[in-house]
Every structure is written in C-alpha cells, then in structure tokens.
Short mmCIF file of C-alpha atoms and ligand atoms in Angstrom, two decimals:
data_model
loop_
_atom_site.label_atom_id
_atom_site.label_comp_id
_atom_site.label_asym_id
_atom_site.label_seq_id
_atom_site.Cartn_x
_atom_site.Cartn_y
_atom_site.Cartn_z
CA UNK A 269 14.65 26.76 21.88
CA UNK A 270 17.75 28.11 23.52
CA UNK A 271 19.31 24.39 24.43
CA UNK A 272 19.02 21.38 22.81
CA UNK A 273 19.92 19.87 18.95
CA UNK A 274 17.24 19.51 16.24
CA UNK A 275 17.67 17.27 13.58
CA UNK A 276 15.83 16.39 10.70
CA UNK A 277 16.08 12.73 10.19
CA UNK A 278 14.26 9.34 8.36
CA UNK A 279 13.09 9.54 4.68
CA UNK A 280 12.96 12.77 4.10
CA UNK A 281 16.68 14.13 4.42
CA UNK A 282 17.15 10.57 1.75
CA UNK A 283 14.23 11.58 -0.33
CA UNK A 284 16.15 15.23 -0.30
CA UNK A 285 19.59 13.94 -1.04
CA UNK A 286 17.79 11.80 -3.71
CA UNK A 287 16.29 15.08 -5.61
CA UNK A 288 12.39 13.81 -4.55
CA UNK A 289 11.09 16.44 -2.66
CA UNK A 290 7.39 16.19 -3.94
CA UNK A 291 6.47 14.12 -0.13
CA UNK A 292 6.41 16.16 3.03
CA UNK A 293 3.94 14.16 4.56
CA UNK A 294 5.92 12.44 6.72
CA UNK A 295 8.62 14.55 9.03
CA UNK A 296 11.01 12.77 11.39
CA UNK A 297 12.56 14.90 13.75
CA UNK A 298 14.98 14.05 16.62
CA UNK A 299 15.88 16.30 19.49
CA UNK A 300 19.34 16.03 22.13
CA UNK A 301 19.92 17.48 24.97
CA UNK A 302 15.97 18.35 25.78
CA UNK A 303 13.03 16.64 26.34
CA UNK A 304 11.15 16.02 22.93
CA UNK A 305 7.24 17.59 23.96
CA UNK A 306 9.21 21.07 25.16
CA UNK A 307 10.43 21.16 21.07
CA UNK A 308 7.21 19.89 19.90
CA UNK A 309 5.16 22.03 22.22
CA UNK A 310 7.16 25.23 20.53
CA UNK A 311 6.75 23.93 16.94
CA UNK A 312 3.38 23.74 17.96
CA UNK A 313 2.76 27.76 19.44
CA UNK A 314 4.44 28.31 15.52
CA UNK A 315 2.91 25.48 13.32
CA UNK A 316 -0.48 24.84 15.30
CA UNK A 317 -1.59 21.89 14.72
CA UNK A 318 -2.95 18.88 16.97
CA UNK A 319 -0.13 17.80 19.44
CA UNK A 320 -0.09 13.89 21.16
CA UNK A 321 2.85 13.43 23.39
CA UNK A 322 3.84 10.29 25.20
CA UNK A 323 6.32 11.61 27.68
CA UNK A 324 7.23 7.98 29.00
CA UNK A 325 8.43 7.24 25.56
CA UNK A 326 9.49 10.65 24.67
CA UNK A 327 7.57 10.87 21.53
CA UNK A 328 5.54 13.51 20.25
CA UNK A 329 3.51 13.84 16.95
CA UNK A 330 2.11 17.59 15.83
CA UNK A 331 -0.58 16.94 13.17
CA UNK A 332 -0.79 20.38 10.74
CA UNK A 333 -2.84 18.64 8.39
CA UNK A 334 -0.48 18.68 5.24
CA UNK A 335 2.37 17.22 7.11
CA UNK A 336 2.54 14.84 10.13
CA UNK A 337 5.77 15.77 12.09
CA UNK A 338 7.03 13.47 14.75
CA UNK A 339 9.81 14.43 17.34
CA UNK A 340 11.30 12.31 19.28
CA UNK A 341 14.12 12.11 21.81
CA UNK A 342 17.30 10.45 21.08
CA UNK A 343 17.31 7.08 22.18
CA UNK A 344 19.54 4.00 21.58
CA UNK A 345 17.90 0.62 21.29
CA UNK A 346 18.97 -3.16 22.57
CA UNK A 347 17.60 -5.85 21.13
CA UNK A 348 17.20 -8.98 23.63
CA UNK A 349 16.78 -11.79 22.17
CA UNK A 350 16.97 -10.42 18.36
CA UNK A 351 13.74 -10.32 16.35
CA UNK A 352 11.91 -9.08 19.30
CA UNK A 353 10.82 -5.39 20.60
CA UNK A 354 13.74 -3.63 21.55
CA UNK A 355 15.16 -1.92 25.03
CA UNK A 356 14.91 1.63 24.69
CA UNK A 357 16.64 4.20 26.39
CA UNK A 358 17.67 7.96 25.46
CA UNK A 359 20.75 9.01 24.40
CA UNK A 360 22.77 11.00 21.40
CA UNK A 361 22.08 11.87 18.10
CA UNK A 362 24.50 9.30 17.11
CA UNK A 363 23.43 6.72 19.40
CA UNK A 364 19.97 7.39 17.75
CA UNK A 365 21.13 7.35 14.13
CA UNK A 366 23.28 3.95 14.66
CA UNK A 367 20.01 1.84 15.32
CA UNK A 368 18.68 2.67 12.10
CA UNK A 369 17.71 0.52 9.59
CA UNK A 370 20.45 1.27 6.15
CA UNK A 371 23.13 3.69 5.68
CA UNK A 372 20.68 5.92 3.42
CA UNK A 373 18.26 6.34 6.39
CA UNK A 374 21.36 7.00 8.70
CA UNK A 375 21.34 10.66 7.75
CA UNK A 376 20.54 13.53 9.57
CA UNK A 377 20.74 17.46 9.14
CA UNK A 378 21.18 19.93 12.19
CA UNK A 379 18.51 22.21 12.39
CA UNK A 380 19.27 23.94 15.55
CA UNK A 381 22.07 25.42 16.23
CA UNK A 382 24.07 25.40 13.71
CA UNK A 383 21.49 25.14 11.08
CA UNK A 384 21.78 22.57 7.86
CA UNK A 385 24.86 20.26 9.18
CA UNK A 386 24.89 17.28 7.72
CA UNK A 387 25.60 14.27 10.09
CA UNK A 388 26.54 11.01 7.93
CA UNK A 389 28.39 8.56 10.34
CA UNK A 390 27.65 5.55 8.08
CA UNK A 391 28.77 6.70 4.56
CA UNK A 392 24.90 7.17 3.61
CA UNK A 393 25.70 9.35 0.78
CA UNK A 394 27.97 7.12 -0.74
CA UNK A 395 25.71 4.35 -0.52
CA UNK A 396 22.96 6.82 -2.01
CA UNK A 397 25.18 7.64 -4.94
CA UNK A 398 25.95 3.81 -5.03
CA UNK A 399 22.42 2.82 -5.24
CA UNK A 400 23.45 0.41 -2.29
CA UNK A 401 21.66 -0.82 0.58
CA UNK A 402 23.53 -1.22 3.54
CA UNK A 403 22.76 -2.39 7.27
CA UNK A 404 24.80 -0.58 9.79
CA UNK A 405 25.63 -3.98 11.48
CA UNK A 406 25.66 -7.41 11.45
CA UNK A 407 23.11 -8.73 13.56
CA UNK A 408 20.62 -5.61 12.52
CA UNK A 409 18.38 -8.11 10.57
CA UNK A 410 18.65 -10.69 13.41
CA UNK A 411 17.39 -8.14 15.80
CA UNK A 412 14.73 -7.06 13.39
CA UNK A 413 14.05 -9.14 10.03
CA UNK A 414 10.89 -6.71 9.38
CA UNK A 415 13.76 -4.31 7.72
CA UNK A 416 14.81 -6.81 5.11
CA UNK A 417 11.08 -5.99 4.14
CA UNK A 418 11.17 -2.29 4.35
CA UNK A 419 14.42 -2.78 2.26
CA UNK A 420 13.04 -4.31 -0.40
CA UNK A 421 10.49 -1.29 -0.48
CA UNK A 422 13.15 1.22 -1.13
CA UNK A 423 14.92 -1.14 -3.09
CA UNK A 424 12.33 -1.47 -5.75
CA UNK A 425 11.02 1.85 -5.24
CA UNK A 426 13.88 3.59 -5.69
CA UNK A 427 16.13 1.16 -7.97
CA UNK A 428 18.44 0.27 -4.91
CA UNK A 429 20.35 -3.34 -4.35
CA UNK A 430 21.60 -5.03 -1.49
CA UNK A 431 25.55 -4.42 -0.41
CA UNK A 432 27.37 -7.51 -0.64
CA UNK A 433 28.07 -7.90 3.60
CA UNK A 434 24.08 -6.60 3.94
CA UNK A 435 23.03 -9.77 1.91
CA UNK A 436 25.24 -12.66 2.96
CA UNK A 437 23.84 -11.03 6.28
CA UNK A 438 20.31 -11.29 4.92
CA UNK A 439 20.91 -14.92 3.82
CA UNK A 440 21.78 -15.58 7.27
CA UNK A 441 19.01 -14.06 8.97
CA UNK A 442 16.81 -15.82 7.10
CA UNK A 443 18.09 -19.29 7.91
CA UNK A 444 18.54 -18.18 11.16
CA UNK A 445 16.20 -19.75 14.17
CA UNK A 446 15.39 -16.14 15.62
CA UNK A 447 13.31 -15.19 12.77
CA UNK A 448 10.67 -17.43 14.72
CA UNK A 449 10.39 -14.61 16.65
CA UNK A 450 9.75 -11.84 14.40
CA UNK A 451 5.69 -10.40 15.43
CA UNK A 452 3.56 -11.61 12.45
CA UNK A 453 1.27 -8.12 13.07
CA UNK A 454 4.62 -6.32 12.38
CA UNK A 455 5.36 -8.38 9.46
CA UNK A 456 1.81 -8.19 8.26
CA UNK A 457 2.31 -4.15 8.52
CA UNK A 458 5.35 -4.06 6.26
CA UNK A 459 3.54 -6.19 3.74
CA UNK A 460 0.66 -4.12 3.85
CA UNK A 461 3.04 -1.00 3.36
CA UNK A 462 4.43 -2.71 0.71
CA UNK A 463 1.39 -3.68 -0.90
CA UNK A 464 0.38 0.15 -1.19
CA UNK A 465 3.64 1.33 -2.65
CA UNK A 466 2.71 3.28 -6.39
CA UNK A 467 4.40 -0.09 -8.00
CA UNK A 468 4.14 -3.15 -6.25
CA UNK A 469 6.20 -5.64 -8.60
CA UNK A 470 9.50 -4.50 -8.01
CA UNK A 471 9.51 -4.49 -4.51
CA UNK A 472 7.84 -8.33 -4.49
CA UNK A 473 10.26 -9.21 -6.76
CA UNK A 474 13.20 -7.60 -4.41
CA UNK A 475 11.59 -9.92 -1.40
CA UNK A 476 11.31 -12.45 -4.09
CA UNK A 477 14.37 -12.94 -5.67
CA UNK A 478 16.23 -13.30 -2.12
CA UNK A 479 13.97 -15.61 -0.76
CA UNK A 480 12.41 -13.45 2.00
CA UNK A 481 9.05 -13.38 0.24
CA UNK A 482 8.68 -17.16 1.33
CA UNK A 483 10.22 -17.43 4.26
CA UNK A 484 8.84 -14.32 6.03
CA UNK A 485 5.81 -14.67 4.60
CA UNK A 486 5.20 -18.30 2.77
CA UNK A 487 4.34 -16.44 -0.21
CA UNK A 488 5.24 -16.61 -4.07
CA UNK A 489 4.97 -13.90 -6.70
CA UNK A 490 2.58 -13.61 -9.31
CA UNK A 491 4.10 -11.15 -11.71
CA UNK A 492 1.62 -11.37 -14.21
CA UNK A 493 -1.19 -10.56 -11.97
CA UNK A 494 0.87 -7.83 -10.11
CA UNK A 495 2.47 -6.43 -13.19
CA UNK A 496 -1.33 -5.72 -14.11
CA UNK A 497 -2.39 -4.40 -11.25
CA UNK A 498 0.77 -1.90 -10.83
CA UNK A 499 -0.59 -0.84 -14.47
CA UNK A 500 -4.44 -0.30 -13.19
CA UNK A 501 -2.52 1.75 -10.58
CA UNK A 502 -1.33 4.38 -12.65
CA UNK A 503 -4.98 5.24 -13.28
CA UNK A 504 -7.16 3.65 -11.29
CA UNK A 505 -7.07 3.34 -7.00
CA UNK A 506 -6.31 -0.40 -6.99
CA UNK A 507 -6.37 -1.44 -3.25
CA UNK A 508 -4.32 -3.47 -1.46
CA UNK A 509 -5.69 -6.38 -1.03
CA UNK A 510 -5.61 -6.43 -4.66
CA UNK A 511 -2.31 -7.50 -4.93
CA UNK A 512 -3.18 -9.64 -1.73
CA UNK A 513 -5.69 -11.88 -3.63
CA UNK A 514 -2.64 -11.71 -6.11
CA UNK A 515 -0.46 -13.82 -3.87
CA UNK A 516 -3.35 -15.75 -2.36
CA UNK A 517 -3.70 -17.16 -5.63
CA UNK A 518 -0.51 -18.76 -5.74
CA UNK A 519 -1.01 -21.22 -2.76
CA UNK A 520 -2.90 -24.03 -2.27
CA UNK A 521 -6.48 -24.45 -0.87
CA UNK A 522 -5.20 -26.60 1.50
CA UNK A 523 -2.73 -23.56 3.05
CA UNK A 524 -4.73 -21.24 2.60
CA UNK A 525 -6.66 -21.12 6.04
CA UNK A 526 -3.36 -21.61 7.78
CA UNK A 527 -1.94 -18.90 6.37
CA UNK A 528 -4.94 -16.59 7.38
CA UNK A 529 -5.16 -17.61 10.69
CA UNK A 530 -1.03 -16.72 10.91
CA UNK A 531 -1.33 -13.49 10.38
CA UNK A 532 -4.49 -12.32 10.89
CA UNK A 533 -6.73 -12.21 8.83
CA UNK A 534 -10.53 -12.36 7.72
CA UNK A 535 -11.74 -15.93 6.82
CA UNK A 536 -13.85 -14.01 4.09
CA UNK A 537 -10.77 -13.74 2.06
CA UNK A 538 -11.23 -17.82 1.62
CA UNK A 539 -14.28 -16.61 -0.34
CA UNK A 540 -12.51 -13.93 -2.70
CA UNK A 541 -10.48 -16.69 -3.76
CA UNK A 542 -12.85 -19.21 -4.32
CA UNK A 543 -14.51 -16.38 -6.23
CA UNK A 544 -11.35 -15.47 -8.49
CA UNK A 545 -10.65 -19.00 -9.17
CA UNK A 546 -14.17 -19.79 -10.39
CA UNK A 547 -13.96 -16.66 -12.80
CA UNK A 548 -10.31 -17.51 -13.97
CA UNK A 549 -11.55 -20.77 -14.64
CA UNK A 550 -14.36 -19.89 -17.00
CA UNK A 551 -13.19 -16.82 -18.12
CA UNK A 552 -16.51 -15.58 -18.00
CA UNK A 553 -17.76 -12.90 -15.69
CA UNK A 554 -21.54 -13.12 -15.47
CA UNK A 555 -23.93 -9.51 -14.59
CA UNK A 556 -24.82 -11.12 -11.15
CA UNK A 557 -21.39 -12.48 -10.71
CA UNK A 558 -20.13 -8.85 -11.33
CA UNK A 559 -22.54 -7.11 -8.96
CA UNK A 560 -21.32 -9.30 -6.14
CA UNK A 561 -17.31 -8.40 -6.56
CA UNK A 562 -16.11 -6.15 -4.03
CA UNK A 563 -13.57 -3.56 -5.52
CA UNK A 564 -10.54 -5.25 -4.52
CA UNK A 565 -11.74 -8.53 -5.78
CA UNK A 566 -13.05 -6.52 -9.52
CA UNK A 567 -9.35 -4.93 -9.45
CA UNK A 568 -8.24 -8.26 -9.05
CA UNK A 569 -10.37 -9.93 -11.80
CA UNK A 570 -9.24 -6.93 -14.46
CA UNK A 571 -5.43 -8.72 -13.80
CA UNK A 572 -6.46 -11.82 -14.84
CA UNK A 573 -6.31 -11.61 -18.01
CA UNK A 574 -6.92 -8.86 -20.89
CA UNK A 575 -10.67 -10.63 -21.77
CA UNK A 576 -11.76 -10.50 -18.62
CA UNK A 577 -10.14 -6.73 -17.96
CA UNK A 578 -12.44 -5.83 -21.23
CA UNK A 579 -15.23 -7.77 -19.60
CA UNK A 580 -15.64 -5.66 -16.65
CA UNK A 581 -14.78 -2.39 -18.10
CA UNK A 582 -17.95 -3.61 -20.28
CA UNK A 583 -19.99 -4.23 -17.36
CA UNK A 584 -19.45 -1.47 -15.42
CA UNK A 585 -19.76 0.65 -18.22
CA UNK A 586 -23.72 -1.44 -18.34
CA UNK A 587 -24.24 -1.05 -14.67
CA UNK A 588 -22.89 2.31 -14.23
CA UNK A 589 -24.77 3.73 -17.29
CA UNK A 590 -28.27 5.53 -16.66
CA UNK A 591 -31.07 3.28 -18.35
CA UNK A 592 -34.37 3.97 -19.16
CA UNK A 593 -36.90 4.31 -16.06
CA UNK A 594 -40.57 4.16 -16.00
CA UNK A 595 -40.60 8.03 -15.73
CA UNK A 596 -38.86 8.61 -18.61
CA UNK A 597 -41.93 6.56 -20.44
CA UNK A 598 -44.10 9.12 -18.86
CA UNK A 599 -42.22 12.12 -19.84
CA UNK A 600 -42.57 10.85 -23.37
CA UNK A 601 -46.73 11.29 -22.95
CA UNK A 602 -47.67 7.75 -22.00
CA UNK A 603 -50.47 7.42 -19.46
CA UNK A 604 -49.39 5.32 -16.44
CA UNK A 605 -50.84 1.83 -16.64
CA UNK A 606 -49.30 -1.97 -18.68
CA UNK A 607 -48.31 0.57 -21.63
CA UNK A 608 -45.81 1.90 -19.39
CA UNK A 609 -44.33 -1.88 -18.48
CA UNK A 610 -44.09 -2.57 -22.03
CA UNK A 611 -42.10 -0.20 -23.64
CA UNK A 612 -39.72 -0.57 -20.90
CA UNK A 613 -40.12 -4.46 -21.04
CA UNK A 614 -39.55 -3.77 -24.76
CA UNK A 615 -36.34 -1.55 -24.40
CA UNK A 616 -35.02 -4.12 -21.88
CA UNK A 617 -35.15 -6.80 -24.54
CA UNK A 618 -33.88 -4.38 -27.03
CA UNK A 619 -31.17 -3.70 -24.54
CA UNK A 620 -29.95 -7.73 -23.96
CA UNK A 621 -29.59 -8.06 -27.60
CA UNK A 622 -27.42 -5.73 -28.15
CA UNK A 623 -29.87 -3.13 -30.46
CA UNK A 624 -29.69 -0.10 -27.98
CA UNK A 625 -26.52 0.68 -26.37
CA UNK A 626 -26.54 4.35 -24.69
CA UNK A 627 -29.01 6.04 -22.72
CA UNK A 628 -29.93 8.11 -25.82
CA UNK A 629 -30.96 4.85 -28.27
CA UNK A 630 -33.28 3.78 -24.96
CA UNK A 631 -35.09 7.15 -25.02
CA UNK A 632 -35.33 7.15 -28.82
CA UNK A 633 -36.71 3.62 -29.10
CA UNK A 634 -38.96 4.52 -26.27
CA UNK A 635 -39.86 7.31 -28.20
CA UNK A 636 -41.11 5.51 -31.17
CA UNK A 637 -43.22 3.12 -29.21
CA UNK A 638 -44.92 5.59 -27.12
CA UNK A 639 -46.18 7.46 -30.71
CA UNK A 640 -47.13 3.82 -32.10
CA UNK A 641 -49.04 3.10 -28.64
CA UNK A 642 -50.50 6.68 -28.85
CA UNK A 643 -51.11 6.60 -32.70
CA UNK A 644 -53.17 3.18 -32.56
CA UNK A 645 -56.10 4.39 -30.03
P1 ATP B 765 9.01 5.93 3.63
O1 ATP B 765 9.35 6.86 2.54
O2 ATP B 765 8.68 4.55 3.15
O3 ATP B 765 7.99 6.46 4.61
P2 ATP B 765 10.89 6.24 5.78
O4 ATP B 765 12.34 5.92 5.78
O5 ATP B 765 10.47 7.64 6.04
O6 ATP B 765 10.37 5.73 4.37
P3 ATP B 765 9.48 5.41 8.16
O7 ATP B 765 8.78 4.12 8.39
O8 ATP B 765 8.70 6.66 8.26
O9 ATP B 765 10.16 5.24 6.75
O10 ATP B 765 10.70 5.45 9.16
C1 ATP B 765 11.43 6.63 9.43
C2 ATP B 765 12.86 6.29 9.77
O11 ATP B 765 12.88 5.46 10.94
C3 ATP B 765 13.56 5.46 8.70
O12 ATP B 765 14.14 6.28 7.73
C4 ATP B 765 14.61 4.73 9.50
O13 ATP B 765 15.72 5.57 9.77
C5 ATP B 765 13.90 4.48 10.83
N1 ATP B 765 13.28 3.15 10.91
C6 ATP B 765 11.99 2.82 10.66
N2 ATP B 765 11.79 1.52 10.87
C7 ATP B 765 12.96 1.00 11.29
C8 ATP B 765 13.39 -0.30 11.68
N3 ATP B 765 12.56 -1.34 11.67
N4 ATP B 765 14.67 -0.44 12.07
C9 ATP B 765 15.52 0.61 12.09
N5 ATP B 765 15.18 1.84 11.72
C10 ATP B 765 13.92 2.05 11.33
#
C-alpha cells in the first residue's frame, strides 16, 4: 500500500484501551485516500481468507476464519429526517470517526503510515477512564435511537454510565416524535444483540432504568427471571429467546400478539408463553410436559423458580439417563418371548417408585429376576 491511511477503528482499539484483548473476532478497519477493496484485496494476497466487496458502498469484509475484518472507506453520514437510514458519502478519517456512536468508539489508531497514532478527536480516553458514555452530538440519538440501545450494552457490559448532556439528550429523544421512525427490524437486532451479551441483566436494567426499555420496545424487566438465566449462562448455553420469554412474561395476553406482529415475530412464541405460565402456575413440570419444552422454553422454566430449576435438572437427568432395554434382558440369558416384557415391565414399575435409580440398579434388579425366571422351570 504505497498511498492511502489505515486505521484500526470500532470496539477493538476500546476493548484495547480497556485492557480486554481476549476478542479479535471482530476487526473494523477504515481506509483514506484509497478505495477500500484495493486495501482489502492486499490484506487478502497476505491474510487469505474469503473476500466480499461492495464497491458501490465501499465496503469490504475478508473472512480468515478466526477473525472477520471489515474495511471500509471513509465516509460521513446525513441523517434526513433523523431516526431513518442515513446519506452516505466518503470522506476523511475524521469525517468518518465524528458519525460514530460515543466518544469511546470515536477512537482510531494509524496503521499505515505512520504506524500506531492514536486519533482521539472526541476526548474518548477520558471518557474511557471516566467510565462515561458520551454522544458526539446532540441530535445523534434523534438521528438514530438504536444507539441508546447499543449504549446500554456497553454500559452494563462494561460498568459505563451515561454523561450528563448524553442523557438529558436521551430523555429527549425518547419523548421525541421521530423515534416513530426508528426500523423495528433494526431495533429488534439490537435487542437480540443484547439478549446474547454473557450477562443480560445489567444491560436491561441500563435500558430499564432510563425508560428506553418501554418506550423502544414496550417492554418491562424481569430481574428475577433474567438474574437466573445470566446465572445458567455461566455454565450452561442459555439462548436468547430465553431471556425473550423472560420479558414476554411481563405483558399482558391481551398485548401480546400486538407486540409480535410489531416486530416480527413467530406467533408460536404465543404458545411458549401459554406454556410457561401454565408451569409457573402449578409449579409442577410433568415427564410429557418436559419432553415437549424446546430448549429456550426449559432454560426459561429453570428461572422460574429454584423447585422447578431442581425439577428439570431431575428430569433430564431421567430422560437423558440410559435405561434398561429389552436386549439387556437378553444379555442376562432370558429367552425372547412375555419373560422378556416382564422383567422390563417389572423394572419400569420399580423405576416409577423410586426403588431403582441408575442404570446399574436396572441391570441388577433385572438380574435377579432373570435367575428367579430361570431357576423356577
Ligand atoms: P461490540 O463489542 O459490541 O461488537 P463494537 O463497538 O465493535 O462493539 P459494532 O457493532 O461492531 O460494535 O460496531 C463497530 C463500530 O461502528 C462501533 O464501535 C461504532 O464506532 C460504530 N457504530 C456501530 N453502530 C453504530 C451506530 N448505530 N451509530 C454510530 N456508530 C455506530
């Protein structure tokens, strides 16, 4: 690359300044001066990889497997009316970092020439030592009210809170007539992102506690269900739509189609709920019941409460345990025919009440039936 800047921008030059450096997944870079698929197409002769350009848009993305990298031109953006798509057109590397969502994402580091400048026009590093977030102006959650959700993301993730300008701002965007026009798939993508974060709670509570969580999304918080679930997620892959049936479970059944329709979703999640609510009801959670729960909707259940988490760690411990089968009966010496159906009709019975729990209490029960059987003729 003799012409031409390359900078490293986005998360990871935060995540950097921040000490994280365990996630280099995701790779934002932004080139000046040069079209964006010449840089990517020379990362690629270096990196390999699988390279999709879209030269209209001057984006690129190089896929090396571990990493995603996109490049991108520098562009500036104009919003027209706010809270829908912007007007794009390319420009400078400041230009590019002054549409940006907060000060801390507002960084960038020269890569080429010139190598590890870094560029901070909006005080990001202060606001990163801080713990502040701060929007770079004050119609940028007018123009796009999906960042107040992608703030409270890093704000719960990483501890942050709202800059005293950036929420009077927020308060204002939120009572503000545009955010009618905010895309409900866009909105529905930040919730899902936010939905998958490692701890869901904080970031809910974040949207939550300034009032975003209803207004964006006419939802309320169910910390105890969600505090669960973030706990399942330390150890278990709890899915999104976990914490989905969560919030679902905090409106009525009146809005609830309403609210499916609005953004997009399956009708079947009308039956998850009616599901949940029959189980949290009874606090019961029968074997056929169980069977029928999707993993979501089991994640879900376990958050109820801790009898019915105990419950289904009980029952999938039942159905997930190997259980006598009418070959083991023949293994033991028994010749096929009713003798067979009885000893495992026997162990089955044996099994409901409780008397044989393991695998190895089947077989030996089995085991002393088959030598009665066999002893008798
Ligand atoms: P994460 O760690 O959650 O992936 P990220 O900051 O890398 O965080 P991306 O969605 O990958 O998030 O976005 C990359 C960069 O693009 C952001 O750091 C930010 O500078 C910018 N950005 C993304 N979405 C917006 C937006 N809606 N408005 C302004 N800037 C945005």
């Amino acid at each position: 690359m003799s012409e031409g800047q390359l900078y490293l921008v986005g998360g990871l030059v935060r995540d950097v300044l921040l000490g994280e450096t365990s996630n280099l997944q995701d790779i934002d870079l932004v080139v000046e001066g040069v079209a964006s698929i010449t840089v990517a197409r020379q990362l690629q002769k270096q990196l390999g990889g699988k390279l999709e350009c879209h030269q209209a848009f001057g984006t690129c993305t190089l896929d090396i497997g571990e990493s995603v990298i996109d490049i991108v031109t520098a562009r500036r953006e104009h919003y027209d009316p706010p809270g829908t798509l912007p007007k794009v057109s390319f420009s400078t590397i400041k230009d590019d970092l002054a549409r940006r969502d907060f000060s801390m994402n507002a960084l960038a580091v020269r890569l080429y020439p010139a190598a590890l400048e870094l560029l901070d026009f909006h005080e990001g590093v202060k606001d990163l030592q801080t713990k502040h977030l701060r929007v770079l102006h004050q119609d940028s959650f007018n123009d796009d009210p999906t960042r107040i959700v992608r703030g409270a993301r890093l704000a719960g993730r990483l501890g942050f809170r709202w800059e005293e300008k950036t929420r009077i701002q927020l308060d204002e965007a939120l009572r503000s007539p545009s955010l009618a026009n905010v895309s409900k798939d866009r909105l529905k993508q930040e919730l899902g992102l936010t939905l998958a974060e490692k701890k869901v709670t904080p970031a809910l509570g974040v949207l939550q506690d300034c009032g975003a969580l209803a207004a964006l999304f006419g939802l309320t918080l169910n910390v105890p269900m969600t505090t669960r679930l973030d706990a399942l997620r330390q150890t278990l892959d709890v899915p999104a739509e976990s914490y989905l049936l969560a919030l679902l479970l905090m409106k009525s059944k009146a809005d609830l189609t309403p609210w499916l329709e609005t953004f997009n979703y399956s009708p079947r999640y009308l039956e998850s709920v009616d599901r949940l609510l029959e189980i949290k009801n009874t606090q019961e959670v029968w074997g056929q019941q169980f069977a029928k729960l999707t993993a979501a909707e089991t994640c879900a259940v376990r958050s109820l409460s801790s009898d019915l988490d105990q419950r289904i760690q009980a029952l999938t411990l039942q159905f997930t345990q190997r259980r006598l089968s009418g070959k083991d009966v023949l293994d033991l010496g028994l010749k096929s025919g009713p003798d067979v159906g009885a000893v495992l009709a026997r162990v089955a019975k044996a099994r409901d009440s409780g008397q044989v729990e393991t695998f190895e209490d089947e077989l030996g029960l089995a085991r002393r039936l088959v030598r009665v059987m066999t002893e008798k003729r």
